[in-house]
Amino acid sequence: MPDPLSRPCTAFDGVRRIASGALVDVALAAKAALAGNPTGPLLTFDDETGAVIDLDLRGGTAEIVSRLLEEAKGAQRPAGPSGQDDAEENAPSRGRGRPRLGVVAREVTLLPRHWEWLATQRGGASHALRRLVDEARRADGGRSQSRAAQEAAYRFMSAMAGDLPGFEEASRALFAGDRERFAEHSAAWPADIQTHARKLAWERAAETPRP
């Protein structure tokens, strides 16, 4: 599991970007900004999804970090697995041989015909599901990744630029993948908002390795 405190985030004080980086660092920077300007509009965004992160910045550094860890643990706690599963996920830790490579148990709900088909596959249900997912990711060609980046940028834009001139036209350009039109219609926006929207829409997707 990735470190929840390292989740990439960005904080804005009004239209000015004040911090970008790991969640814990951005939260502490937001705390310092709030101390200097208690009435200022302060928003922190998840760089993966573009969604606003609700930070509880009360107390000192240790209290803030402790709350972030507790919230992350609650969000990552998986539901118990249901239905059939093969022996690989339920087997005890093995010594020599192939490592388990970070297997994570999650709930999967399928119709009986799906379970029947999976039961006939070499390696068991879990192996077959992993293979199917990998094949789908390769066939996708990055389209899902690009769409997710566009949706993240749109969430951020809706929060920060929804009332700014050119928002509708810039949104259409975003989902059309037209960078020139996006730049044209967002030209009047504050510089930090323009830059972060472009980062979410195109730069982060380009930096993330494809399967």
CSV table of C-alpha atoms in Angstrom, one decimal:
chain,number,residue,atom,x,y,z
A,1,MET,CA,0.0,0.0,0.0
A,2,PRO,CA,1.3,3.5,-0.8
A,3,ASP,CA,1.9,5.8,2.2
A,4,PRO,CA,-1.4,7.7,2.7
A,5,LEU,CA,0.5,10.7,3.9
A,6,SER,CA,2.4,10.9,0.6
A,7,ARG,CA,-0.8,11.3,-1.5
A,8,PRO,CA,-0.1,14.2,-4.0
A,9,CYS,CA,-2.2,17.3,-3.1
A,10,THR,CA,-2.3,21.0,-3.8
A,11,ALA,CA,-3.5,23.8,-1.5
A,12,PHE,CA,-4.9,27.2,-2.6
A,13,ASP,CA,-5.4,30.3,-0.5
A,14,GLY,CA,-8.0,32.1,-2.6
A,15,VAL,CA,-6.6,32.0,-6.2
A,16,ARG,CA,-3.0,31.6,-5.1
A,17,ARG,CA,-1.4,28.2,-4.9
A,18,ILE,CA,0.5,28.0,-1.6
A,19,ALA,CA,1.7,24.3,-1.5
A,20,SER,CA,1.9,21.3,-3.7
A,21,GLY,CA,3.3,17.8,-2.7
A,22,ALA,CA,2.7,15.1,-0.2
A,23,LEU,CA,-0.6,15.3,1.8
A,24,VAL,CA,1.2,15.7,5.2
A,25,ASP,CA,3.4,18.6,3.9
A,26,VAL,CA,0.5,20.4,2.2
A,27,ALA,CA,-1.7,20.0,5.3
A,28,LEU,CA,1.0,21.6,7.5
A,29,ALA,CA,1.5,24.4,4.9
A,30,ALA,CA,-2.2,25.0,4.9
A,31,LYS,CA,-2.2,25.2,8.7
A,32,ALA,CA,0.6,27.8,8.6
A,33,ALA,CA,-1.4,29.8,5.9
A,34,LEU,CA,-4.5,29.6,8.0
A,35,ALA,CA,-2.7,31.0,11.0
A,36,GLY,CA,-1.6,34.0,9.0
A,37,ASN,CA,-5.0,34.6,7.4
A,38,PRO,CA,-7.8,33.0,9.4
A,39,THR,CA,-10.6,34.3,7.2
A,40,GLY,CA,-9.0,33.5,3.9
A,41,PRO,CA,-10.7,30.9,1.6
A,42,LEU,CA,-8.4,27.9,1.9
A,43,LEU,CA,-9.0,24.8,-0.2
A,44,THR,CA,-6.9,21.6,-0.6
A,45,PHE,CA,-7.2,19.3,-3.7
A,46,ASP,CA,-6.4,15.7,-4.3
A,47,ASP,CA,-4.2,15.7,-7.4
A,48,GLU,CA,-5.3,12.3,-8.4
A,49,THR,CA,-9.1,13.1,-8.5
A,50,GLY,CA,-9.3,16.9,-8.4
A,51,ALA,CA,-11.6,16.6,-5.4
A,52,VAL,CA,-11.5,18.9,-2.4
A,53,ILE,CA,-9.9,17.3,0.7
A,54,ASP,CA,-11.6,18.2,4.0
A,55,LEU,CA,-8.7,18.8,6.3
A,56,ASP,CA,-9.1,19.2,10.1
A,57,LEU,CA,-6.3,21.6,10.9
A,58,ARG,CA,-7.0,22.0,14.6
A,59,GLY,CA,-4.2,21.5,17.2
A,60,GLY,CA,-0.5,21.0,16.6
A,61,THR,CA,1.5,19.0,14.1
A,62,ALA,CA,1.3,15.7,15.9
A,63,GLU,CA,-2.5,16.0,16.2
A,64,ILE,CA,-2.9,16.8,12.5
A,65,VAL,CA,-0.7,14.0,11.4
A,66,SER,CA,-2.5,11.5,13.7
A,67,ARG,CA,-5.9,12.5,12.3
A,68,LEU,CA,-4.7,12.2,8.7
A,69,LEU,CA,-3.4,8.7,9.4
A,70,GLU,CA,-6.6,7.6,11.1
A,71,GLU,CA,-8.7,9.0,8.3
A,72,ALA,CA,-6.5,7.2,5.7
A,73,LYS,CA,-6.7,3.9,7.6
A,74,GLY,CA,-10.5,4.2,7.7
A,75,ALA,CA,-10.7,4.9,3.9
A,76,GLN,CA,-8.4,2.1,2.9
A,77,ARG,CA,-9.9,-0.6,5.1
A,78,PRO,CA,-11.2,-3.2,2.6
A,79,ALA,CA,-14.5,-5.0,2.9
A,80,GLY,CA,-14.3,-8.7,3.5
A,81,PRO,CA,-14.1,-10.9,0.4
A,82,SER,CA,-17.2,-12.7,-0.7
A,83,GLY,CA,-18.0,-15.5,-3.0
A,84,GLN,CA,-15.5,-18.0,-4.3
A,85,ASP,CA,-11.7,-17.4,-4.2
A,86,ASP,CA,-8.7,-19.5,-5.0
A,87,ALA,CA,-6.3,-20.8,-2.4
A,88,GLU,CA,-3.6,-18.2,-3.3
A,89,GLU,CA,-5.1,-15.3,-1.4
A,90,ASN,CA,-6.0,-17.5,1.6
A,91,ALA,CA,-2.8,-19.5,1.8
A,92,PRO,CA,-0.3,-18.8,4.7
A,93,SER,CA,2.8,-16.8,4.1
A,94,ARG,CA,5.2,-18.9,2.0
A,95,GLY,CA,8.9,-19.3,2.3
A,96,ARG,CA,10.8,-20.1,-0.9
A,97,GLY,CA,9.2,-19.7,-4.3
A,98,ARG,CA,7.4,-16.9,-6.2
A,99,PRO,CA,6.5,-13.9,-4.0
A,100,ARG,CA,2.9,-12.8,-3.6
A,101,LEU,CA,3.6,-9.3,-5.0
A,102,GLY,CA,1.3,-7.3,-2.8
A,103,VAL,CA,-2.0,-9.3,-3.2
A,104,VAL,CA,-4.9,-7.4,-1.8
A,105,ALA,CA,-8.3,-9.0,-0.9
A,106,ARG,CA,-11.4,-7.0,-2.0
A,107,GLU,CA,-15.0,-7.9,-2.4
A,108,VAL,CA,-16.1,-9.1,-5.9
A,109,THR,CA,-19.7,-9.6,-6.8
A,110,LEU,CA,-20.5,-11.7,-9.9
A,111,LEU,CA,-23.4,-13.7,-11.3
A,112,PRO,CA,-23.4,-17.5,-11.0
A,113,ARG,CA,-22.5,-18.0,-14.7
A,114,HIS,CA,-19.4,-15.8,-14.1
A,115,TRP,CA,-18.3,-17.8,-11.1
A,116,GLU,CA,-18.9,-21.0,-13.1
A,117,TRP,CA,-16.7,-19.8,-16.0
A,118,LEU,CA,-14.0,-18.6,-13.6
A,119,ALA,CA,-13.9,-22.0,-11.9
A,120,THR,CA,-12.9,-23.6,-15.2
A,121,GLN,CA,-9.9,-21.3,-15.8
A,122,ARG,CA,-6.3,-22.4,-15.2
A,123,GLY,CA,-5.0,-21.0,-11.9
A,124,GLY,CA,-8.3,-20.3,-10.3
A,125,ALA,CA,-10.7,-17.4,-10.2
A,126,SER,CA,-8.3,-14.8,-8.9
A,127,HIS,CA,-5.6,-15.6,-11.4
A,128,ALA,CA,-8.2,-15.4,-14.2
A,129,LEU,CA,-9.5,-12.0,-13.0
A,130,ARG,CA,-6.1,-10.5,-12.8
A,131,ARG,CA,-5.3,-11.7,-16.3
A,132,LEU,CA,-8.5,-10.2,-17.7
A,133,VAL,CA,-7.9,-6.9,-16.0
A,134,ASP,CA,-4.3,-6.7,-17.3
A,135,GLU,CA,-5.6,-7.5,-20.9
A,136,ALA,CA,-8.2,-4.8,-20.6
A,137,ARG,CA,-5.7,-2.3,-19.4
A,138,ARG,CA,-3.4,-3.0,-22.3
A,139,ALA,CA,-6.3,-2.8,-24.8
A,140,ASP,CA,-7.4,0.5,-23.3
A,141,GLY,CA,-4.4,2.3,-24.7
A,142,GLY,CA,-4.5,5.0,-22.0
A,143,ARG,CA,-8.0,6.2,-22.8
A,144,SER,CA,-9.3,5.6,-19.3
A,145,GLN,CA,-6.3,7.3,-17.8
A,146,SER,CA,-6.8,10.4,-20.0
A,147,ARG,CA,-10.5,10.5,-19.1
A,148,ALA,CA,-9.7,10.3,-15.4
A,149,ALA,CA,-7.3,13.2,-15.8
A,150,GLN,CA,-9.9,15.2,-17.6
A,151,GLU,CA,-12.4,14.6,-14.9
A,152,ALA,CA,-9.9,15.5,-12.2
A,153,ALA,CA,-9.2,18.8,-13.9
A,154,TYR,CA,-12.9,19.5,-14.3
A,155,ARG,CA,-13.6,18.9,-10.6
A,156,PHE,CA,-10.8,21.3,-9.8
A,157,MET,CA,-12.0,23.9,-12.3
A,158,SER,CA,-15.6,23.7,-11.1
A,159,ALA,CA,-14.4,24.6,-7.6
A,160,MET,CA,-12.0,27.3,-8.5
A,161,ALA,CA,-13.1,28.6,-11.9
A,162,GLY,CA,-16.8,27.8,-12.2
A,163,ASP,CA,-17.7,31.5,-12.0
A,164,LEU,CA,-14.8,32.8,-14.2
A,165,PRO,CA,-15.2,33.9,-17.8
A,166,GLY,CA,-14.7,31.2,-20.4
A,167,PHE,CA,-15.4,28.3,-18.0
A,168,GLU,CA,-18.0,26.5,-20.2
A,169,GLU,CA,-15.8,26.9,-23.3
A,170,ALA,CA,-12.7,25.8,-21.5
A,171,SER,CA,-14.5,22.7,-20.2
A,172,ARG,CA,-15.6,21.7,-23.7
A,173,ALA,CA,-12.0,22.2,-24.9
A,174,LEU,CA,-10.8,20.1,-21.9
A,175,PHE,CA,-12.9,17.1,-22.8
A,176,ALA,CA,-12.1,17.5,-26.5
A,177,GLY,CA,-8.4,17.3,-25.6
A,178,ASP,CA,-7.9,20.7,-27.4
A,179,ARG,CA,-5.1,22.4,-25.5
A,180,GLU,CA,-5.0,25.5,-27.7
A,181,ARG,CA,-8.7,26.2,-27.2
A,182,PHE,CA,-8.4,25.5,-23.5
A,183,ALA,CA,-5.5,28.0,-23.2
A,184,GLU,CA,-7.5,30.6,-25.2
A,185,HIS,CA,-10.6,30.3,-23.0
A,186,SER,CA,-8.8,30.2,-19.7
A,187,ALA,CA,-6.4,33.0,-20.5
A,188,ALA,CA,-8.3,35.4,-18.2
A,189,TRP,CA,-8.1,33.1,-15.2
A,190,PRO,CA,-5.5,33.7,-12.4
A,191,ALA,CA,-2.2,32.1,-13.4
A,192,ASP,CA,-2.1,29.5,-10.6
A,193,ILE,CA,-5.5,28.2,-11.5
A,194,GLN,CA,-4.6,27.9,-15.2
A,195,THR,CA,-1.4,26.1,-14.4
A,196,HIS,CA,-2.9,23.6,-12.0
A,197,ALA,CA,-5.8,22.8,-14.3
A,198,ARG,CA,-3.4,22.1,-17.2
A,199,LYS,CA,-1.2,20.0,-14.8
A,200,LEU,CA,-4.2,17.8,-13.8
A,201,ALA,CA,-5.5,17.5,-17.4
A,202,TRP,CA,-2.4,16.7,-19.3
A,203,GLU,CA,0.9,16.8,-17.4
A,204,ARG,CA,0.1,14.3,-14.6
A,205,ALA,CA,-1.3,11.8,-17.2
A,206,ALA,CA,1.8,12.1,-19.2
A,207,GLU,CA,4.0,11.5,-16.2
A,208,THR,CA,2.1,8.3,-15.1
A,209,PRO,CA,3.4,5.1,-16.7
A,210,ARG,CA,0.9,3.2,-18.7
A,211,PRO,CA,0.4,-0.6,-18.2
